[in-house]
Amino acid sequence: RDLHSFPTRRSSDLYSSFGAWRYAERTVRANEQERFDRVVARSRAALDRRLDSYLQILMGVRALFASSTAVERAEFGSFVAGLDLEDRYPSIRGMSWIPRVPAASKASHEALMRRGGAPAGYEIHPGGSRAEYHPLAFLEPAEAYEPRWFGLDAASRPENREAMERARDEGVAAMSHRLALFRQGGGAGFVIFLPVYRAGRPPATVEERRQSFEGFVAASFRPDLVMGELFAVSLGEPVDLELFDAPEATPGRLIYDRDPGMNRDRKSVV
């Protein structure tokens, strides 16, 4: 689930982590291989471009933190609002700042967040003693989240942990496993984590990265909305398309189906 190595690896690494794609012809001749191959190539290219645009957005947010000694809540909110995500990329459900908070700084972090306009009673949760915490300090659009989600330790969710560790240690953007999203309206999706370091660019070694690591900028998105935006109308071919969060086409791992009413027996996996 490597999304984008800094700075050279392409976002095509991300779409492959979703798993199996399944296409099916709706025409009489299901063996039109040339058209089938064209649809596959067009779909993958479109998704690759969209995910690359998500990366560019996250890198812009990271630049905000790299250019400031302390980004305030209102500043983060204004920056995200200026991206106009609701109109341009409605499949992006939220943007967040997730700082690294050593145990010794937990109380001071909570006090700072409360003074800076966090929801009343902000505290890092769930409870328990840990060497460090990774709370959801800023969430945008803030009004779309219940107050209880502010301060949640993102690393307490098993679906996030592997991606967070990899992003921190390798200096790459990495994607979570599928999980329930917190934004009002719900839905299942993924979170992309992009690490932020004191030096700006990732240091040379894992140990140096861990020492200079400051936190993550992150974006959550719903793949069903992504695929709907891309293929609901513009695919331009009378075919069905399915995408699975698994190496094989498993019904319980289906995350997008362009034509849910079509007979599954007529679908082939690629």
PDB file of C-alpha atoms in Angstrom, residues 17-242:
ATOM      1  CA  SER A  17      -3.199  -1.966  -3.838  1.00  0.00           C
ATOM      2  CA  PHE A  18      -6.975  -1.939  -4.167  1.00  0.00           C
ATOM      3  CA  GLY A  19      -6.735  -5.441  -5.621  1.00  0.00           C
ATOM      4  CA  ALA A  20      -8.833  -7.074  -8.305  1.00  0.00           C
ATOM      5  CA  TRP A  21     -10.614  -5.253 -11.095  1.00  0.00           C
ATOM      6  CA  ARG A  22     -13.490  -6.985 -12.819  1.00  0.00           C
ATOM      7  CA  TYR A  23     -14.956  -5.976 -16.127  1.00  0.00           C
ATOM      8  CA  ALA A  24     -17.843  -7.441 -18.087  1.00  0.00           C
ATOM      9  CA  GLU A  25     -19.172  -6.841 -21.569  1.00  0.00           C
ATOM     10  CA  ARG A  26     -22.806  -5.819 -21.929  1.00  0.00           C
ATOM     11  CA  THR A  27     -22.742  -6.475 -25.641  1.00  0.00           C
ATOM     12  CA  VAL A  28     -23.651  -9.734 -27.341  1.00  0.00           C
ATOM     13  CA  ARG A  29     -20.026 -10.559 -28.217  1.00  0.00           C
ATOM     14  CA  ALA A  30     -18.223 -10.830 -24.899  1.00  0.00           C
ATOM     15  CA  ASN A  31     -14.919 -11.688 -26.509  1.00  0.00           C
ATOM     16  CA  GLU A  32     -14.119  -8.321 -28.085  1.00  0.00           C
ATOM     17  CA  GLN A  33     -10.620  -8.347 -26.662  1.00  0.00           C
ATOM     18  CA  GLU A  34      -9.447  -5.137 -28.277  1.00  0.00           C
ATOM     19  CA  ARG A  35     -12.242  -3.076 -26.769  1.00  0.00           C
ATOM     20  CA  PHE A  36     -11.850  -4.864 -23.456  1.00  0.00           C
ATOM     21  CA  ASP A  37      -8.162  -3.947 -23.331  1.00  0.00           C
ATOM     22  CA  ARG A  38      -8.941  -0.348 -24.235  1.00  0.00           C
ATOM     23  CA  VAL A  39     -11.411  -0.028 -21.372  1.00  0.00           C
ATOM     24  CA  VAL A  40      -8.942  -1.531 -18.902  1.00  0.00           C
ATOM     25  CA  ALA A  41      -6.177   0.840 -19.977  1.00  0.00           C
ATOM     26  CA  ARG A  42      -8.454   3.888 -19.907  1.00  0.00           C
ATOM     27  CA  SER A  43      -9.841   3.038 -16.476  1.00  0.00           C
ATOM     28  CA  ARG A  44      -6.441   2.516 -14.915  1.00  0.00           C
ATOM     29  CA  ALA A  45      -5.051   5.685 -16.458  1.00  0.00           C
ATOM     30  CA  ALA A  46      -8.005   7.733 -15.204  1.00  0.00           C
ATOM     31  CA  LEU A  47      -7.669   6.402 -11.675  1.00  0.00           C
ATOM     32  CA  ASP A  48      -3.920   6.960 -11.739  1.00  0.00           C
ATOM     33  CA  ARG A  49      -4.440  10.611 -12.683  1.00  0.00           C
ATOM     34  CA  ARG A  50      -7.030  11.116  -9.984  1.00  0.00           C
ATOM     35  CA  LEU A  51      -4.858   9.601  -7.258  1.00  0.00           C
ATOM     36  CA  ASP A  52      -1.924  11.688  -8.427  1.00  0.00           C
ATOM     37  CA  SER A  53      -4.080  14.787  -7.966  1.00  0.00           C
ATOM     38  CA  TYR A  54      -4.796  13.668  -4.379  1.00  0.00           C
ATOM     39  CA  LEU A  55      -1.065  13.432  -3.805  1.00  0.00           C
ATOM     40  CA  GLN A  56      -0.522  16.928  -5.125  1.00  0.00           C
ATOM     41  CA  ILE A  57      -3.175  18.229  -2.738  1.00  0.00           C
ATOM     42  CA  LEU A  58      -1.530  16.514   0.226  1.00  0.00           C
ATOM     43  CA  MET A  59       1.881  17.831  -0.756  1.00  0.00           C
ATOM     44  CA  GLY A  60       0.421  21.321  -0.809  1.00  0.00           C
ATOM     45  CA  VAL A  61      -0.902  20.845   2.716  1.00  0.00           C
ATOM     46  CA  ARG A  62       2.492  19.521   3.817  1.00  0.00           C
ATOM     47  CA  ALA A  63       4.126  22.632   2.357  1.00  0.00           C
ATOM     48  CA  LEU A  64       1.915  24.715   4.657  1.00  0.00           C
ATOM     49  CA  PHE A  65       3.494  23.032   7.681  1.00  0.00           C
ATOM     50  CA  ALA A  66       7.000  23.175   6.203  1.00  0.00           C
ATOM     51  CA  SER A  67       6.709  26.947   5.769  1.00  0.00           C
ATOM     52  CA  SER A  68       5.468  27.695   9.276  1.00  0.00           C
ATOM     53  CA  THR A  69       6.801  27.141  12.779  1.00  0.00           C
ATOM     54  CA  ALA A  70       3.258  26.576  14.085  1.00  0.00           C
ATOM     55  CA  VAL A  71       0.130  26.198  11.958  1.00  0.00           C
ATOM     56  CA  GLU A  72      -2.978  27.367  13.813  1.00  0.00           C
ATOM     57  CA  ARG A  73      -6.380  25.692  13.555  1.00  0.00           C
ATOM     58  CA  ALA A  74      -7.939  28.649  11.730  1.00  0.00           C
ATOM     59  CA  GLU A  75      -5.021  28.781   9.294  1.00  0.00           C
ATOM     60  CA  PHE A  76      -5.382  25.088   8.495  1.00  0.00           C
ATOM     61  CA  GLY A  77      -9.126  25.491   8.053  1.00  0.00           C
ATOM     62  CA  SER A  78      -8.717  28.440   5.696  1.00  0.00           C
ATOM     63  CA  PHE A  79      -6.111  26.609   3.649  1.00  0.00           C
ATOM     64  CA  VAL A  80      -8.293  23.525   3.222  1.00  0.00           C
ATOM     65  CA  ALA A  81     -11.354  25.653   2.437  1.00  0.00           C
ATOM     66  CA  GLY A  82      -9.348  27.343  -0.301  1.00  0.00           C
ATOM     67  CA  LEU A  83      -8.807  23.979  -1.994  1.00  0.00           C
ATOM     68  CA  ASP A  84     -12.551  23.873  -2.761  1.00  0.00           C
ATOM     69  CA  LEU A  85     -12.617  20.111  -2.303  1.00  0.00           C
ATOM     70  CA  GLU A  86     -16.392  19.885  -1.956  1.00  0.00           C
ATOM     71  CA  ASP A  87     -16.832  21.005  -5.556  1.00  0.00           C
ATOM     72  CA  ARG A  88     -13.612  19.794  -7.165  1.00  0.00           C
ATOM     73  CA  TYR A  89     -13.050  16.461  -5.390  1.00  0.00           C
ATOM     74  CA  PRO A  90     -16.156  15.472  -3.397  1.00  0.00           C
ATOM     75  CA  SER A  91     -14.758  11.953  -2.976  1.00  0.00           C
ATOM     76  CA  ILE A  92     -12.185  13.429  -0.565  1.00  0.00           C
ATOM     77  CA  ARG A  93     -14.146  13.311   2.671  1.00  0.00           C
ATOM     78  CA  GLY A  94     -11.728  15.073   4.987  1.00  0.00           C
ATOM     79  CA  MET A  95      -8.267  16.517   5.586  1.00  0.00           C
ATOM     80  CA  SER A  96      -6.450  16.257   8.885  1.00  0.00           C
ATOM     81  CA  TRP A  97      -3.319  17.164  10.790  1.00  0.00           C
ATOM     82  CA  ILE A  98      -2.046  14.356  13.019  1.00  0.00           C
ATOM     83  CA  PRO A  99       0.922  15.490  15.118  1.00  0.00           C
ATOM     84  CA  ARG A 100       3.360  13.228  16.890  1.00  0.00           C
ATOM     85  CA  VAL A 101       2.882  13.874  20.612  1.00  0.00           C
ATOM     86  CA  PRO A 102       5.438  12.300  22.991  1.00  0.00           C
ATOM     87  CA  ALA A 103       3.960  11.080  26.264  1.00  0.00           C
ATOM     88  CA  ALA A 104       5.725  13.860  28.157  1.00  0.00           C
ATOM     89  CA  SER A 105       3.958  16.469  25.992  1.00  0.00           C
ATOM     90  CA  LYS A 106       0.464  15.001  26.159  1.00  0.00           C
ATOM     91  CA  ALA A 107      -0.963  17.389  28.770  1.00  0.00           C
ATOM     92  CA  SER A 108       0.578  20.479  27.170  1.00  0.00           C
ATOM     93  CA  HIS A 109      -0.702  19.438  23.743  1.00  0.00           C
ATOM     94  CA  GLU A 110      -4.236  19.019  25.062  1.00  0.00           C
ATOM     95  CA  ALA A 111      -4.109  22.425  26.759  1.00  0.00           C
ATOM     96  CA  LEU A 112      -2.762  24.062  23.603  1.00  0.00           C
ATOM     97  CA  MET A 113      -5.523  22.526  21.489  1.00  0.00           C
ATOM     98  CA  ARG A 114      -8.248  23.684  23.887  1.00  0.00           C
ATOM     99  CA  ARG A 115      -6.852  27.227  23.919  1.00  0.00           C
ATOM    100  CA  GLY A 116      -6.662  27.152  20.126  1.00  0.00           C
ATOM    101  CA  GLY A 117     -10.338  26.472  19.514  1.00  0.00           C
ATOM    102  CA  ALA A 118     -10.633  22.682  19.647  1.00  0.00           C
ATOM    103  CA  PRO A 119     -14.016  21.270  20.682  1.00  0.00           C
ATOM    104  CA  ALA A 120     -14.696  21.560  24.395  1.00  0.00           C
ATOM    105  CA  GLY A 121     -13.120  18.801  26.412  1.00  0.00           C
ATOM    106  CA  TYR A 122     -10.509  17.959  23.783  1.00  0.00           C
ATOM    107  CA  GLU A 123      -8.227  15.202  24.990  1.00  0.00           C
ATOM    108  CA  ILE A 124      -6.223  12.415  23.432  1.00  0.00           C
ATOM    109  CA  HIS A 125      -8.121   9.136  23.504  1.00  0.00           C
ATOM    110  CA  PRO A 126      -8.498   6.244  23.969  1.00  0.00           C
ATOM    111  CA  GLY A 127      -6.808   6.315  27.352  1.00  0.00           C
ATOM    112  CA  GLY A 128      -3.763   4.356  28.320  1.00  0.00           C
ATOM    113  CA  SER A 129      -0.058   4.970  28.624  1.00  0.00           C
ATOM    114  CA  ARG A 130       1.917   4.943  25.370  1.00  0.00           C
ATOM    115  CA  ALA A 131       5.341   6.237  24.380  1.00  0.00           C
ATOM    116  CA  GLU A 132       3.739   8.639  21.908  1.00  0.00           C
ATOM    117  CA  TYR A 133       0.358   9.581  20.497  1.00  0.00           C
ATOM    118  CA  HIS A 134      -0.955  10.604  17.092  1.00  0.00           C
ATOM    119  CA  PRO A 135      -4.203  12.521  17.715  1.00  0.00           C
ATOM    120  CA  LEU A 136      -6.567  13.924  15.128  1.00  0.00           C
ATOM    121  CA  ALA A 137      -5.744  17.506  16.099  1.00  0.00           C
ATOM    122  CA  PHE A 138      -7.280  19.282  13.086  1.00  0.00           C
ATOM    123  CA  LEU A 139     -10.141  17.904  10.992  1.00  0.00           C
ATOM    124  CA  GLU A 140     -11.670  19.715   8.039  1.00  0.00           C
ATOM    125  CA  PRO A 141     -14.378  20.493   7.254  1.00  0.00           C
ATOM    126  CA  ALA A 142     -14.686  20.721  11.048  1.00  0.00           C
ATOM    127  CA  GLU A 143     -18.463  21.076  11.033  1.00  0.00           C
ATOM    128  CA  ALA A 144     -18.789  17.671   9.338  1.00  0.00           C
ATOM    129  CA  TYR A 145     -17.245  15.826  12.309  1.00  0.00           C
ATOM    130  CA  GLU A 146     -18.672  15.127  15.732  1.00  0.00           C
ATOM    131  CA  PRO A 147     -16.583  16.610  18.576  1.00  0.00           C
ATOM    132  CA  ARG A 148     -15.730  13.136  19.899  1.00  0.00           C
ATOM    133  CA  TRP A 149     -13.454  12.426  16.919  1.00  0.00           C
ATOM    134  CA  PHE A 150     -11.078  15.296  17.701  1.00  0.00           C
ATOM    135  CA  GLY A 151      -8.160  13.980  19.709  1.00  0.00           C
ATOM    136  CA  LEU A 152      -8.641  10.342  18.698  1.00  0.00           C
ATOM    137  CA  ASP A 153      -5.273   8.599  18.428  1.00  0.00           C
ATOM    138  CA  ALA A 154      -5.181   7.559  14.764  1.00  0.00           C
ATOM    139  CA  ALA A 155      -2.713   4.796  15.597  1.00  0.00           C
ATOM    140  CA  SER A 156      -5.318   3.186  17.862  1.00  0.00           C
ATOM    141  CA  ARG A 157      -7.179   2.036  14.746  1.00  0.00           C
ATOM    142  CA  PRO A 158      -5.594  -1.206  13.513  1.00  0.00           C
ATOM    143  CA  GLU A 159      -6.436  -0.347   9.912  1.00  0.00           C
ATOM    144  CA  ASN A 160      -4.143   2.695  10.104  1.00  0.00           C
ATOM    145  CA  ARG A 161      -1.133   1.408  11.965  1.00  0.00           C
ATOM    146  CA  GLU A 162       0.800  -0.302   9.191  1.00  0.00           C
ATOM    147  CA  ALA A 163       0.421   2.651   6.812  1.00  0.00           C
ATOM    148  CA  MET A 164       1.446   5.181   9.476  1.00  0.00           C
ATOM    149  CA  GLU A 165       4.585   3.269  10.376  1.00  0.00           C
ATOM    150  CA  ARG A 166       5.577   2.793   6.774  1.00  0.00           C
ATOM    151  CA  ALA A 167       4.985   6.436   5.885  1.00  0.00           C
ATOM    152  CA  ARG A 168       7.073   7.601   8.851  1.00  0.00           C
ATOM    153  CA  ASP A 169       9.965   5.170   8.329  1.00  0.00           C
ATOM    154  CA  GLU A 170      10.216   5.273   4.535  1.00  0.00           C
ATOM    155  CA  GLY A 171       9.313   8.901   3.907  1.00  0.00           C
ATOM    156  CA  VAL A 172       6.462   7.931   1.584  1.00  0.00           C
ATOM    157  CA  ALA A 173       2.737   8.486   1.413  1.00  0.00           C
ATOM    158  CA  ALA A 174       0.936   5.292   2.393  1.00  0.00           C
ATOM    159  CA  MET A 175      -2.671   4.169   2.432  1.00  0.00           C
ATOM    160  CA  SER A 176      -4.602   2.519   5.236  1.00  0.00           C
ATOM    161  CA  HIS A 177      -6.681  -0.594   4.940  1.00  0.00           C
ATOM    162  CA  ARG A 178     -10.375  -0.002   4.348  1.00  0.00           C
ATOM    163  CA  LEU A 179     -12.156   1.394   7.390  1.00  0.00           C
ATOM    164  CA  ALA A 180     -15.301   3.226   8.446  1.00  0.00           C
ATOM    165  CA  LEU A 181     -14.969   6.978   7.939  1.00  0.00           C
ATOM    166  CA  PHE A 182     -15.882   9.394  10.717  1.00  0.00           C
ATOM    167  CA  ARG A 183     -17.388  12.167   8.648  1.00  0.00           C
ATOM    168  CA  GLN A 184     -21.137  12.630   8.962  1.00  0.00           C
ATOM    169  CA  GLY A 185     -22.772  10.507   6.300  1.00  0.00           C
ATOM    170  CA  GLY A 186     -20.386   7.651   6.976  1.00  0.00           C
ATOM    171  CA  GLY A 187     -19.264   5.245   4.341  1.00  0.00           C
ATOM    172  CA  ALA A 188     -16.219   3.027   4.010  1.00  0.00           C
ATOM    173  CA  GLY A 189     -12.979   4.387   2.663  1.00  0.00           C
ATOM    174  CA  PHE A 190      -9.252   4.776   3.033  1.00  0.00           C
ATOM    175  CA  VAL A 191      -6.867   7.260   4.604  1.00  0.00           C
ATOM    176  CA  ILE A 192      -3.689   8.458   2.886  1.00  0.00           C
ATOM    177  CA  PHE A 193      -0.905   9.481   5.280  1.00  0.00           C
ATOM    178  CA  LEU A 194       1.905  11.797   4.171  1.00  0.00           C
ATOM    179  CA  PRO A 195       4.713  12.325   6.721  1.00  0.00           C
ATOM    180  CA  VAL A 196       6.000  15.721   7.794  1.00  0.00           C
ATOM    181  CA  TYR A 197       9.612  16.113   8.967  1.00  0.00           C
ATOM    182  CA  ARG A 198      11.429  19.007  10.632  1.00  0.00           C
ATOM    183  CA  ALA A 199      13.905  19.146   7.760  1.00  0.00           C
ATOM    184  CA  GLY A 200      11.171  19.253   5.135  1.00  0.00           C
ATOM    185  CA  ARG A 201      12.390  16.382   2.966  1.00  0.00           C
ATOM    186  CA  PRO A 202      12.757  12.905   4.495  1.00  0.00           C
ATOM    187  CA  PRO A 203      16.203  12.356   6.095  1.00  0.00           C
ATOM    188  CA  ALA A 204      18.487   9.662   4.723  1.00  0.00           C
ATOM    189  CA  THR A 205      18.024   6.879   7.288  1.00  0.00           C
ATOM    190  CA  VAL A 206      15.120   5.329   9.152  1.00  0.00           C
ATOM    191  CA  GLU A 207      16.530   6.398  12.505  1.00  0.00           C
ATOM    192  CA  GLU A 208      16.922   9.996  11.330  1.00  0.00           C
ATOM    193  CA  ARG A 209      13.383   9.988   9.962  1.00  0.00           C
ATOM    194  CA  ARG A 210      11.994   8.802  13.279  1.00  0.00           C
ATOM    195  CA  GLN A 211      13.902  11.489  15.138  1.00  0.00           C
ATOM    196  CA  SER A 212      12.812  14.364  12.887  1.00  0.00           C
ATOM    197  CA  PHE A 213       9.259  13.103  12.319  1.00  0.00           C
ATOM    198  CA  GLU A 214       6.618  15.674  13.339  1.00  0.00           C
ATOM    199  CA  GLY A 215       3.342  14.130  12.211  1.00  0.00           C
ATOM    200  CA  PHE A 216       1.127  13.447   9.219  1.00  0.00           C
ATOM    201  CA  VAL A 217      -1.086  15.364   6.913  1.00  0.00           C
ATOM    202  CA  ALA A 218      -3.823  12.982   5.865  1.00  0.00           C
ATOM    203  CA  ALA A 219      -6.759  12.732   3.510  1.00  0.00           C
ATOM    204  CA  SER A 220      -9.678  10.333   3.746  1.00  0.00           C
ATOM    205  CA  PHE A 221     -11.600   9.343   0.645  1.00  0.00           C
ATOM    206  CA  ARG A 222     -14.370   7.036  -0.478  1.00  0.00           C
ATOM    207  CA  PRO A 223     -13.393   4.841  -3.445  1.00  0.00           C
ATOM    208  CA  ASP A 224     -17.002   4.333  -4.510  1.00  0.00           C
ATOM    209  CA  LEU A 225     -17.318   8.092  -4.972  1.00  0.00           C
ATOM    210  CA  VAL A 226     -13.968   8.263  -6.758  1.00  0.00           C
ATOM    211  CA  MET A 227     -15.021   5.619  -9.242  1.00  0.00           C
ATOM    212  CA  GLY A 228     -18.453   7.142  -9.648  1.00  0.00           C
ATOM    213  CA  GLU A 229     -16.897  10.520 -10.474  1.00  0.00           C
ATOM    214  CA  LEU A 230     -14.593   8.946 -13.033  1.00  0.00           C
ATOM    215  CA  PHE A 231     -16.754   6.327 -14.693  1.00  0.00           C
ATOM    216  CA  ALA A 232     -20.441   6.960 -14.088  1.00  0.00           C
ATOM    217  CA  VAL A 233     -20.761   8.796 -17.390  1.00  0.00           C
ATOM    218  CA  SER A 234     -17.368   9.373 -18.958  1.00  0.00           C
ATOM    219  CA  LEU A 235     -16.112   5.831 -19.474  1.00  0.00           C
ATOM    220  CA  GLY A 236     -17.757   5.879 -22.877  1.00  0.00           C
ATOM    221  CA  GLU A 237     -18.057   2.109 -23.292  1.00  0.00           C
ATOM    222  CA  PRO A 238     -21.021  -0.217 -22.593  1.00  0.00           C
ATOM    223  CA  VAL A 239     -19.198  -2.265 -19.993  1.00  0.00           C
ATOM    224  CA  ASP A 240     -19.531  -2.994 -16.327  1.00  0.00           C
ATOM    225  CA  LEU A 241     -16.638  -2.419 -13.925  1.00  0.00           C
ATOM    226  CA  GLU A 242     -16.024  -3.631 -10.394  1.00  0.00           C
TER     227      GLU A 242
END
